[in-house]
Every structure is written in C-alpha cells, then in structure tokens.
Tab-separated table of N, CA and C in Angstrom:
chain	number	residue	atom	x	y	z
A	228	GLU	N	0.837	-1.189	0.016
A	228	GLU	CA	-0.008	0.002	0.002
A	228	GLU	C	0.869	1.264	-0.010
A	229	GLN	N	1.848	1.323	0.890
A	229	GLN	CA	2.748	2.474	0.941
A	229	GLN	C	3.618	2.554	-0.302
A	230	LEU	N	3.999	1.400	-0.816
A	230	LEU	CA	4.803	1.337	-2.017
A	230	LEU	C	4.049	1.911	-3.210
A	231	ILE	N	2.788	1.536	-3.332
A	231	ILE	CA	1.980	2.049	-4.434
A	231	ILE	C	1.735	3.541	-4.271
A	232	ALA	N	1.437	3.969	-3.047
A	232	ALA	CA	1.247	5.398	-2.808
A	232	ALA	C	2.512	6.172	-3.164
A	233	GLY	N	3.662	5.645	-2.813
A	233	GLY	CA	4.926	6.282	-3.181
A	233	GLY	C	5.140	6.330	-4.689
A	234	ALA	N	4.746	5.256	-5.376
A	234	ALA	CA	4.876	5.240	-6.832
A	234	ALA	C	3.976	6.284	-7.481
A	235	LEU	N	2.763	6.468	-6.937
A	235	LEU	CA	1.859	7.488	-7.468
A	235	LEU	C	2.424	8.893	-7.229
A	236	ASP	N	3.005	9.109	-6.076
A	236	ASP	CA	3.645	10.407	-5.790
A	236	ASP	C	4.790	10.646	-6.745
A	237	PHE	N	5.613	9.607	-6.967
A	237	PHE	CA	6.748	9.713	-7.892
A	237	PHE	C	6.249	10.022	-9.313
A	238	ALA	N	5.199	9.353	-9.753
A	238	ALA	CA	4.674	9.585	-11.108
A	238	ALA	C	4.111	10.989	-11.225
A	239	ASN	N	3.463	11.503	-10.175
A	239	ASN	CA	3.001	12.884	-10.208
A	239	ASN	C	4.158	13.847	-10.330
A	240	ASP	N	5.247	13.571	-9.616
A	240	ASP	CA	6.436	14.408	-9.720
A	240	ASP	C	7.018	14.351	-11.135
A	241	LEU	N	7.016	13.159	-11.735
A	241	LEU	CA	7.517	13.012	-13.099
A	241	LEU	C	6.664	13.827	-14.072
A	242	GLN	N	5.374	13.867	-13.833
A	242	GLN	CA	4.502	14.624	-14.738
A	242	GLN	C	4.856	16.111	-14.663
A	243	PHE	N	5.059	16.619	-13.480
A	243	PHE	CA	5.427	18.027	-13.324
A	243	PHE	C	6.783	18.297	-13.984
A	244	GLU	N	7.744	17.401	-13.727
A	244	GLU	CA	9.068	17.554	-14.314
A	244	GLU	C	9.001	17.413	-15.845
A	245	GLY	N	8.113	16.563	-16.335
A	245	GLY	CA	7.953	16.400	-17.780
A	245	GLY	C	7.530	17.686	-18.452
A	246	ARG	N	6.620	18.423	-17.835
A	246	ARG	CA	6.206	19.712	-18.376
A	246	ARG	C	7.388	20.679	-18.424
A	247	MET	N	8.187	20.641	-17.371
A	247	MET	CA	9.383	21.518	-17.320
A	247	MET	C	10.391	21.108	-18.397
A	248	LYS	N	10.514	19.778	-18.640
A	248	LYS	CA	11.456	19.304	-19.646
A	248	LYS	C	11.017	19.718	-21.037
A	249	ILE	N	9.723	19.710	-21.284
A	249	ILE	CA	9.208	20.128	-22.599
A	249	ILE	C	9.551	21.605	-22.825
A	250	GLN	N	9.330	22.407	-21.790
A	250	GLN	CA	9.573	23.848	-21.944
A	250	GLN	C	11.055	24.161	-22.094
A	251	SER	N	11.907	23.410	-21.399
A	251	SER	CA	13.339	23.716	-21.443
A	251	SER	C	14.095	22.908	-22.472
A	252	GLY	N	13.478	21.902	-23.061
A	252	GLY	CA	14.143	21.057	-24.033
A	252	GLY	C	15.090	20.046	-23.427
A	253	ALA	N	14.931	19.717	-22.156
A	253	ALA	CA	15.810	18.761	-21.471
A	253	ALA	C	15.548	17.342	-21.959
A	254	THR	N	16.493	16.462	-21.680
A	254	THR	CA	16.371	15.061	-22.088
A	254	THR	C	15.663	14.241	-21.006
A	255	GLY	N	15.289	13.033	-21.362
A	255	GLY	CA	14.687	12.116	-20.400
A	255	GLY	C	13.172	12.110	-20.415
A	256	LEU	N	12.555	12.869	-21.325
A	256	LEU	CA	11.098	12.963	-21.364
A	256	LEU	C	10.456	11.622	-21.735
A	257	VAL	N	11.077	10.898	-22.660
A	257	VAL	CA	10.518	9.609	-23.084
A	257	VAL	C	10.411	8.637	-21.931
A	258	LEU	N	11.438	8.577	-21.110
A	258	LEU	CA	11.422	7.693	-19.939
A	258	LEU	C	10.332	8.109	-18.946
A	259	ASP	N	10.162	9.405	-18.755
A	259	ASP	CA	9.085	9.893	-17.882
A	259	ASP	C	7.729	9.455	-18.371
A	260	LEU	N	7.502	9.610	-19.679
A	260	LEU	CA	6.207	9.239	-20.257
A	260	LEU	C	5.951	7.742	-20.172
A	261	GLU	N	6.993	6.942	-20.410
A	261	GLU	CA	6.837	5.506	-20.294
A	261	GLU	C	6.522	5.075	-18.870
A	262	CYS	N	7.127	5.731	-17.911
A	262	CYS	CA	6.838	5.431	-16.497
A	262	CYS	C	5.389	5.755	-16.163
A	263	GLN	N	4.904	6.911	-16.589
A	263	GLN	CA	3.537	7.301	-16.299
A	263	GLN	C	2.556	6.330	-16.948
A	264	GLN	N	2.824	5.941	-18.173
A	264	GLN	CA	1.924	5.029	-18.879
A	264	GLN	C	1.958	3.647	-18.226
A	265	ALA	N	3.126	3.172	-17.865
A	265	ALA	CA	3.247	1.854	-17.257
A	265	ALA	C	2.544	1.789	-15.892
A	266	LEU	N	2.649	2.855	-15.115
A	266	LEU	CA	2.018	2.858	-13.798
A	266	LEU	C	0.510	2.765	-13.912
A	267	GLY	N	-0.055	3.570	-14.814
A	267	GLY	CA	-1.506	3.520	-15.020
A	267	GLY	C	-1.958	2.152	-15.466
A	268	ALA	N	-1.238	1.563	-16.402
A	268	ALA	CA	-1.591	0.241	-16.909
A	268	ALA	C	-1.428	-0.833	-15.847
A	269	ALA	N	-0.444	-0.673	-14.973
A	269	ALA	CA	-0.221	-1.687	-13.919
A	269	ALA	C	-1.258	-1.591	-12.811
A	270	LEU	N	-1.663	-0.397	-12.472
A	270	LEU	CA	-2.614	-0.224	-11.362
A	270	LEU	C	-4.071	-0.370	-11.742
A	271	ALA	N	-4.393	-0.167	-13.015
A	271	ALA	CA	-5.795	-0.250	-13.445
A	271	ALA	C	-6.469	-1.578	-13.058
A	272	PRO	N	-5.845	-2.735	-13.292
A	272	PRO	CA	-6.524	-3.967	-12.899
A	272	PRO	C	-6.753	-4.092	-11.407
A	273	PHE	N	-5.825	-3.620	-10.594
A	273	PHE	CA	-5.992	-3.654	-9.132
A	273	PHE	C	-7.141	-2.771	-8.692
A	274	SER	N	-7.371	-1.680	-9.416
A	274	SER	CA	-8.413	-0.743	-9.014
A	274	SER	C	-9.803	-1.345	-9.130
A	275	THR	N	-9.945	-2.394	-9.928
A	275	THR	CA	-11.272	-3.015	-10.089
A	275	THR	C	-11.407	-4.341	-9.361
A	276	LYS	N	-10.300	-5.000	-9.062
A	276	LYS	CA	-10.394	-6.354	-8.522
A	276	LYS	C	-10.041	-6.471	-7.039
A	277	SER	N	-9.380	-5.529	-6.480
A	277	SER	CA	-8.910	-5.641	-5.112
A	277	SER	C	-9.625	-4.667	-4.178
A	278	ASN	N	-10.236	-5.185	-3.139
A	278	ASN	CA	-10.870	-4.316	-2.166
A	278	ASN	C	-9.833	-3.536	-1.365
A	279	HIS	N	-8.607	-4.054	-1.287
A	279	HIS	CA	-7.555	-3.341	-0.581
A	279	HIS	C	-7.161	-2.056	-1.324
A	280	PHE	N	-7.478	-1.992	-2.607
A	280	PHE	CA	-7.119	-0.803	-3.392
A	280	PHE	C	-7.987	0.387	-3.039
A	281	ASN	N	-9.124	0.153	-2.377
A	281	ASN	CA	-10.030	1.267	-2.042
A	281	ASN	C	-9.328	2.341	-1.224
A	282	VAL	N	-8.304	1.967	-0.441
A	282	VAL	CA	-7.559	2.933	0.352
A	282	VAL	C	-6.822	3.896	-0.588
A	283	LEU	N	-6.395	3.407	-1.736
A	283	LEU	CA	-5.621	4.212	-2.693
A	283	LEU	C	-6.459	4.772	-3.837
A	284	LYS	N	-7.741	4.485	-3.831
A	284	LYS	CA	-8.603	4.870	-4.956
A	284	LYS	C	-8.616	6.386	-5.185
A	285	SER	N	-8.685	7.153	-4.127
A	285	SER	CA	-8.715	8.607	-4.318
A	285	SER	C	-7.382	9.124	-4.861
A	286	LYS	N	-6.274	8.570	-4.389
A	286	LYS	CA	-4.948	9.005	-4.872
A	286	LYS	C	-4.769	8.610	-6.337
A	287	PHE	N	-5.222	7.403	-6.709
A	287	PHE	CA	-5.130	6.962	-8.100
A	287	PHE	C	-6.050	7.806	-8.977
A	288	THR	N	-7.212	8.159	-8.488
A	288	THR	CA	-8.135	9.019	-9.238
A	288	THR	C	-7.498	10.357	-9.511
A	289	LEU	N	-6.886	10.976	-8.502
A	289	LEU	CA	-6.244	12.268	-8.679
A	289	LEU	C	-5.082	12.162	-9.682
A	290	TYR	N	-4.347	11.065	-9.643
A	290	TYR	CA	-3.276	10.854	-10.588
A	290	TYR	C	-3.843	10.792	-12.016
A	291	LEU	N	-4.898	10.000	-12.216
A	291	LEU	CA	-5.510	9.880	-13.547
A	291	LEU	C	-6.099	11.209	-14.015
A	292	LEU	N	-6.737	11.923	-13.124
A	292	LEU	CA	-7.282	13.230	-13.494
A	292	LEU	C	-6.206	14.207	-13.933
A	293	ALA	N	-5.060	14.170	-13.233
A	293	ALA	CA	-3.937	15.019	-13.613
A	293	ALA	C	-3.436	14.643	-15.005
A	294	LEU	N	-3.376	13.353	-15.319
A	294	LEU	CA	-2.979	12.923	-16.643
A	294	LEU	C	-3.973	13.390	-17.702
A	295	ILE	N	-5.256	13.219	-17.399
A	295	ILE	CA	-6.294	13.620	-18.356
A	295	ILE	C	-6.181	15.108	-18.669
A	296	CYS	N	-5.979	15.883	-17.657
A	296	CYS	CA	-5.976	17.359	-17.831
A	296	CYS	C	-4.699	17.908	-18.433
A	297	SER	N	-3.553	17.246	-18.175
A	297	SER	CA	-2.323	17.909	-18.606
A	297	SER	C	-1.191	16.981	-19.031
A	298	ALA	N	-1.460	15.743	-19.329
A	298	ALA	CA	-0.383	14.893	-19.836
A	298	ALA	C	0.090	15.418	-21.203
A	299	PRO	N	1.357	15.265	-21.519
A	299	PRO	CA	1.873	15.863	-22.747
A	299	PRO	C	1.521	15.104	-24.018
A	300	THR	N	0.956	13.895	-23.921
A	300	THR	CA	0.575	13.185	-25.150
A	300	THR	C	-0.907	12.812	-25.088
A	301	VAL	N	-1.516	12.765	-26.246
A	301	VAL	CA	-2.940	12.434	-26.345
A	301	VAL	C	-3.172	11.004	-25.918
A	302	GLU	N	-2.273	10.103	-26.267
A	302	GLU	CA	-2.437	8.682	-25.919
A	302	GLU	C	-2.425	8.490	-24.406
A	303	LEU	N	-1.582	9.212	-23.702
A	303	LEU	CA	-1.546	9.122	-22.242
A	303	LEU	C	-2.827	9.647	-21.643
A	304	ARG	N	-3.389	10.715	-22.191
A	304	ARG	CA	-4.661	11.269	-21.723
A	304	ARG	C	-5.809	10.300	-21.967
A	305	LYS	N	-5.865	9.738	-23.179
A	305	LYS	CA	-6.943	8.786	-23.489
A	305	LYS	C	-6.848	7.547	-22.624
A	306	GLY	N	-5.639	7.058	-22.420
A	306	GLY	CA	-5.438	5.898	-21.558
A	306	GLY	C	-5.934	6.159	-20.140
A	307	ALA	N	-5.619	7.345	-19.614
A	307	ALA	CA	-6.077	7.702	-18.267
A	307	ALA	C	-7.604	7.748	-18.217
A	308	CYS	N	-8.251	8.249	-19.243
A	308	CYS	CA	-9.715	8.250	-19.296
A	308	CYS	C	-10.262	6.815	-19.254
A	309	ASP	N	-9.644	5.964	-20.043
A	309	ASP	CA	-10.099	4.550	-20.072
A	309	ASP	C	-9.906	3.874	-18.741
A	310	TYR	N	-8.760	4.084	-18.087
A	310	TYR	CA	-8.496	3.471	-16.779
A	310	TYR	C	-9.493	3.975	-15.738
A	311	LEU	N	-9.781	5.268	-15.759
A	311	LEU	CA	-10.722	5.821	-14.791
A	311	LEU	C	-12.141	5.297	-15.047
A	312	CYS	N	-12.523	5.206	-16.306
A	312	CYS	CA	-13.849	4.615	-16.629
A	312	CYS	C	-13.946	3.196	-16.135
A	313	GLU	N	-12.917	2.412	-16.385
A	313	GLU	CA	-12.928	1.018	-15.960
A	313	GLU	C	-13.038	0.917	-14.443
A	314	MET	N	-12.284	1.724	-13.731
A	314	MET	CA	-12.318	1.692	-12.281
A	314	MET	C	-13.718	2.076	-11.755
A	315	LEU	N	-14.339	3.070	-12.371
A	315	LEU	CA	-15.652	3.527	-11.922
A	315	LEU	C	-16.735	2.534	-12.265
A	316	GLN	N	-16.633	1.883	-13.408
A	316	GLN	CA	-17.689	0.965	-13.838
A	316	GLN	C	-17.589	-0.429	-13.254
A	317	LYS	N	-16.353	-0.902	-13.045
A	317	LYS	CA	-16.166	-2.273	-12.593
A	317	LYS	C	-15.721	-2.357	-11.148
A	318	GLY	N	-15.216	-1.291	-10.576
A	318	GLY	CA	-14.692	-1.325	-9.212
A	318	GLY	C	-15.786	-1.137	-8.177
A	319	THR	N	-15.376	-1.219	-6.927
A	319	THR	CA	-16.312	-1.019	-5.829
A	319	THR	C	-16.094	0.367	-5.226
A	320	GLN	N	-17.042	0.834	-4.512
A	320	GLN	CA	-16.976	2.103	-3.811
A	320	GLN	C	-16.550	3.246	-4.731
A	321	SER	N	-17.262	3.417	-5.824
A	321	SER	CA	-16.914	4.443	-6.800
A	321	SER	C	-17.071	5.862	-6.240
A	322	TYR	N	-17.825	5.994	-5.144
A	322	TYR	CA	-17.968	7.335	-4.547
A	322	TYR	C	-16.627	7.871	-4.031
A	323	LEU	N	-15.649	6.980	-3.729
A	323	LEU	CA	-14.337	7.444	-3.328
A	323	LEU	C	-13.651	8.187	-4.460
A	324	ALA	N	-13.817	7.694	-5.663
A	324	ALA	CA	-13.262	8.408	-6.828
A	324	ALA	C	-14.011	9.717	-7.049
A	325	GLY	N	-15.305	9.690	-6.855
A	325	GLY	CA	-16.103	10.914	-6.997
A	325	GLY	C	-15.679	11.985	-6.008
A	326	ALA	N	-15.422	11.571	-4.770
A	326	ALA	CA	-14.966	12.524	-3.744
A	326	ALA	C	-13.624	13.126	-4.114
A	327	ALA	N	-12.730	12.319	-4.662
A	327	ALA	CA	-11.427	12.827	-5.097
A	327	ALA	C	-11.599	13.821	-6.230
A	328	PHE	N	-12.502	13.528	-7.147
A	328	PHE	CA	-12.770	14.454	-8.246
A	328	PHE	C	-13.240	15.805	-7.729
A	329	LEU	N	-14.062	15.803	-6.713
A	329	LEU	CA	-14.576	17.053	-6.173
A	329	LEU	C	-13.468	17.926	-5.589
A	330	LYS	N	-12.366	17.303	-5.196
A	330	LYS	CA	-11.217	18.069	-4.667
A	330	LYS	C	-10.339	18.613	-5.782
A	331	ALA	N	-10.453	18.064	-6.966
A	331	ALA	CA	-9.626	18.488	-8.091
A	331	ALA	C	-10.251	19.652	-8.830
A	332	ASN	N	-9.452	20.369	-9.564
A	332	ASN	CA	-9.942	21.505	-10.344
A	332	ASN	C	-9.818	21.136	-11.824
A	333	CYS	N	-10.785	20.345	-12.296
A	333	CYS	CA	-10.673	19.792	-13.655
A	333	CYS	C	-11.694	20.330	-14.640
A	334	LEU	N	-12.706	21.005	-14.186
A	334	LEU	CA	-13.813	21.352	-15.092
A	334	LEU	C	-13.382	22.188	-16.274
A	335	GLN	N	-12.479	23.169	-16.057
A	335	GLN	CA	-12.036	24.006	-17.178
A	335	GLN	C	-11.237	23.187	-18.199
A	336	ALA	N	-10.405	22.270	-17.698
A	336	ALA	CA	-9.658	21.405	-18.610
A	336	ALA	C	-10.610	20.496	-19.388
A	337	PHE	N	-11.623	19.960	-18.729
A	337	PHE	CA	-12.597	19.145	-19.424
A	337	PHE	C	-13.311	19.938	-20.497
A	338	ARG	N	-13.668	21.158	-20.190
A	338	ARG	CA	-14.358	22.025	-21.184
A	338	ARG	C	-13.435	22.232	-22.400
A	339	ARG	N	-12.161	22.510	-22.179
A	339	ARG	CA	-11.217	22.700	-23.299
A	339	ARG	C	-11.083	21.427	-24.120
A	340	ILE	N	-11.056	20.276	-23.450
A	340	ILE	CA	-10.914	19.007	-24.168
A	340	ILE	C	-12.166	18.748	-25.004
A	341	LEU	N	-13.341	18.948	-24.426
A	341	LEU	CA	-14.581	18.628	-25.140
A	341	LEU	C	-14.811	19.546	-26.327
A	342	THR	N	-14.349	20.770	-26.244
A	342	THR	CA	-14.575	21.713	-27.340
A	342	THR	C	-13.350	21.832	-28.246
A	343	GLY	N	-12.320	21.079	-27.972
A	343	GLY	CA	-11.086	21.130	-28.759
A	343	GLY	C	-11.146	20.311	-30.030
A	344	PRO	N	-10.045	20.248	-30.750
A	344	PRO	CA	-10.014	19.606	-32.070
A	344	PRO	C	-9.797	18.093	-32.031
A	345	LEU	N	-9.482	17.508	-30.890
A	345	LEU	CA	-9.138	16.102	-30.826
A	345	LEU	C	-10.371	15.258	-30.501
A	346	ASP	N	-11.004	14.694	-31.530
A	346	ASP	CA	-12.260	13.981	-31.345
A	346	ASP	C	-12.124	12.734	-30.456
A	347	ASP	N	-11.034	11.974	-30.636
A	347	ASP	CA	-10.872	10.755	-29.830
A	347	ASP	C	-10.709	11.090	-28.350
A	348	LEU	N	-9.947	12.118	-28.055
A	348	LEU	CA	-9.777	12.543	-26.675
A	348	LEU	C	-11.073	13.092	-26.094
A	349	ALA	N	-11.808	13.839	-26.888
A	349	ALA	CA	-13.113	14.372	-26.420
A	349	ALA	C	-14.096	13.235	-26.137
A	350	ALA	N	-14.103	12.215	-26.974
A	350	ALA	CA	-15.008	11.083	-26.764
A	350	ALA	C	-14.614	10.310	-25.507
A	351	ALA	N	-13.320	10.078	-25.307
A	351	ALA	CA	-12.856	9.363	-24.120
A	351	ALA	C	-13.173	10.174	-22.854
A	352	THR	N	-12.963	11.484	-22.919
A	352	THR	CA	-13.244	12.346	-21.771
A	352	THR	C	-14.732	12.368	-21.473
A	353	SER	N	-15.543	12.373	-22.491
A	353	SER	CA	-16.994	12.375	-22.315
A	353	SER	C	-17.445	11.067	-21.618
A	354	ARG	N	-16.908	9.910	-22.058
A	354	ARG	CA	-17.241	8.649	-21.407
A	354	ARG	C	-16.821	8.658	-19.940
A	355	MET	N	-15.630	9.196	-19.679
A	355	MET	CA	-15.130	9.246	-18.327
A	355	MET	C	-16.015	10.169	-17.457
A	356	MET	N	-16.456	11.306	-18.007
A	356	MET	CA	-17.295	12.220	-17.256
A	356	MET	C	-18.640	11.598	-16.943
A	357	ILE	N	-19.200	10.817	-17.855
A	357	ILE	CA	-20.470	10.142	-17.615
A	357	ILE	C	-20.302	9.128	-16.483
A	358	ALA	N	-19.204	8.375	-16.520
A	358	ALA	CA	-18.935	7.400	-15.473
A	358	ALA	C	-18.730	8.094	-14.131
A	359	LEU	N	-18.025	9.213	-14.130
A	359	LEU	CA	-17.811	9.982	-12.903
A	359	LEU	C	-19.125	10.525	-12.361
A	360	SER	N	-19.977	11.026	-13.243
A	360	SER	CA	-21.228	11.612	-12.769
A	360	SER	C	-22.150	10.582	-12.150
A	361	LYS	N	-21.966	9.310	-12.512
A	361	LYS	CA	-22.773	8.260	-11.905
A	361	LYS	C	-22.224	7.803	-10.559
A	362	SER	N	-21.021	8.258	-10.202
A	362	SER	CA	-20.397	7.783	-8.972
A	362	SER	C	-21.112	8.314	-7.724
A	363	CYS	N	-21.588	9.534	-7.782
A	363	CYS	CA	-22.399	10.076	-6.674
A	363	CYS	C	-23.094	11.350	-7.126
A	364	TYR	N	-24.157	11.706	-6.453
A	364	TYR	CA	-24.983	12.833	-6.841
A	364	TYR	C	-24.211	14.150	-6.806
A	365	ASP	N	-23.332	14.334	-5.829
A	365	ASP	CA	-22.563	15.577	-5.726
A	365	ASP	C	-21.703	15.827	-6.950
A	366	VAL	N	-21.132	14.766	-7.497
A	366	VAL	CA	-20.325	14.889	-8.704
A	366	VAL	C	-21.212	15.307	-9.863
A	367	HIS	N	-22.368	14.700	-9.972
A	367	HIS	CA	-23.319	15.051	-11.045
A	367	HIS	C	-23.649	16.529	-10.994
A	368	VAL	N	-23.961	17.041	-9.824
A	368	VAL	CA	-24.300	18.460	-9.652
A	368	VAL	C	-23.108	19.335	-9.990
A	369	HIS	N	-21.907	18.930	-9.536
A	369	HIS	CA	-20.692	19.705	-9.786
A	369	HIS	C	-20.401	19.852	-11.275
A	370	MET	N	-20.734	18.832	-12.051
A	370	MET	CA	-20.474	18.847	-13.492
A	370	MET	C	-21.487	19.668	-14.273
A	371	LEU	N	-22.557	20.083	-13.649
A	371	LEU	CA	-23.553	20.879	-14.371
A	371	LEU	C	-22.991	22.173	-14.899
A	372	ASP	N	-21.950	22.714	-14.242
A	372	ASP	CA	-21.320	23.961	-14.706
A	372	ASP	C	-20.728	23.827	-16.116
A	373	ILE	N	-20.298	22.642	-16.462
A	373	ILE	CA	-19.636	22.458	-17.755
A	373	ILE	C	-20.664	22.401	-18.891
A	374	LEU	N	-21.916	22.218	-18.577
A	374	LEU	CA	-22.933	22.067	-19.609
A	374	LEU	C	-23.494	23.401	-20.120
A	375	GLU	N	-22.975	24.508	-19.649
A	375	GLU	CA	-23.438	25.823	-20.109
A	375	GLU	C	-23.385	25.993	-21.588
C-alpha cells in the first residue's frame, strides 16, 4: 500500500518535471512518459479487482485526473480516461473516486478538451465524465457547470 502510494507520488512528480522538460528542451522525457503510462496500466486492474485498493482509490483518481488534464501526449490522456472509466464501472466504492474528483480543479480542462479539435480525446473524456457523474450525486451536480 505504501509502495503504491509512493509510486503514485513519484509519477505525479515526473509529470510536473515532464512539463518543465518540454519547456526547457531537457532530455529524459521519453522515460518519464513511459513510466507514467506503465504505472496507469499496472494499477488499473488492481483498481477493479482488489478491495484493498479502495484505500488508494482517491490517490489513483487524482493521478488519472492530472494525466487527463495535462499529460503531454494524447495517448496518455486517453489511456487515463479509459483506466478511470474502468475503475468507476467495474470497481467497488466508486464514490471514493467521486470525492477525489470534487477536490480536483478539472472542469475547465474538461471544457477545453470537449470543445477542442481532438475527437478521440473528447469522446474518451466524455465517457469518463459520464462514469464519474454516476459515482455520486454531488459529482453530477458539480459537473452541471460544464454544460453551459
């Protein structure tokens, strides 16, 4: 549990450093992206099959939301949408993910994605938002702002 939490913290740090590397032209970005993608792919099955994962569900949700909103590649963003959808639809206690979403500031990023030029990313984000809105009533109400 602590090991996975540490890995999520490390991956979040890599994401921040990755943005800095893009801006400065530093090396090592490919390794950062591969780490972020591998962590999401490795943890996604646990998020749906293990009741012990419920302790980490909010942290994993925040990690996936950060990827959706600001990952440097479209594939990483779409993958995060898919992992979050799977966790919400097949996992238990989805309200934990909904509570984590309420702490995040994602609505503006979602609006930009939905109205942007990338149809595949917009479709994946839309599916993820529908799954999130079903997690609890408070999330549904919170998302009403994006429907303006």
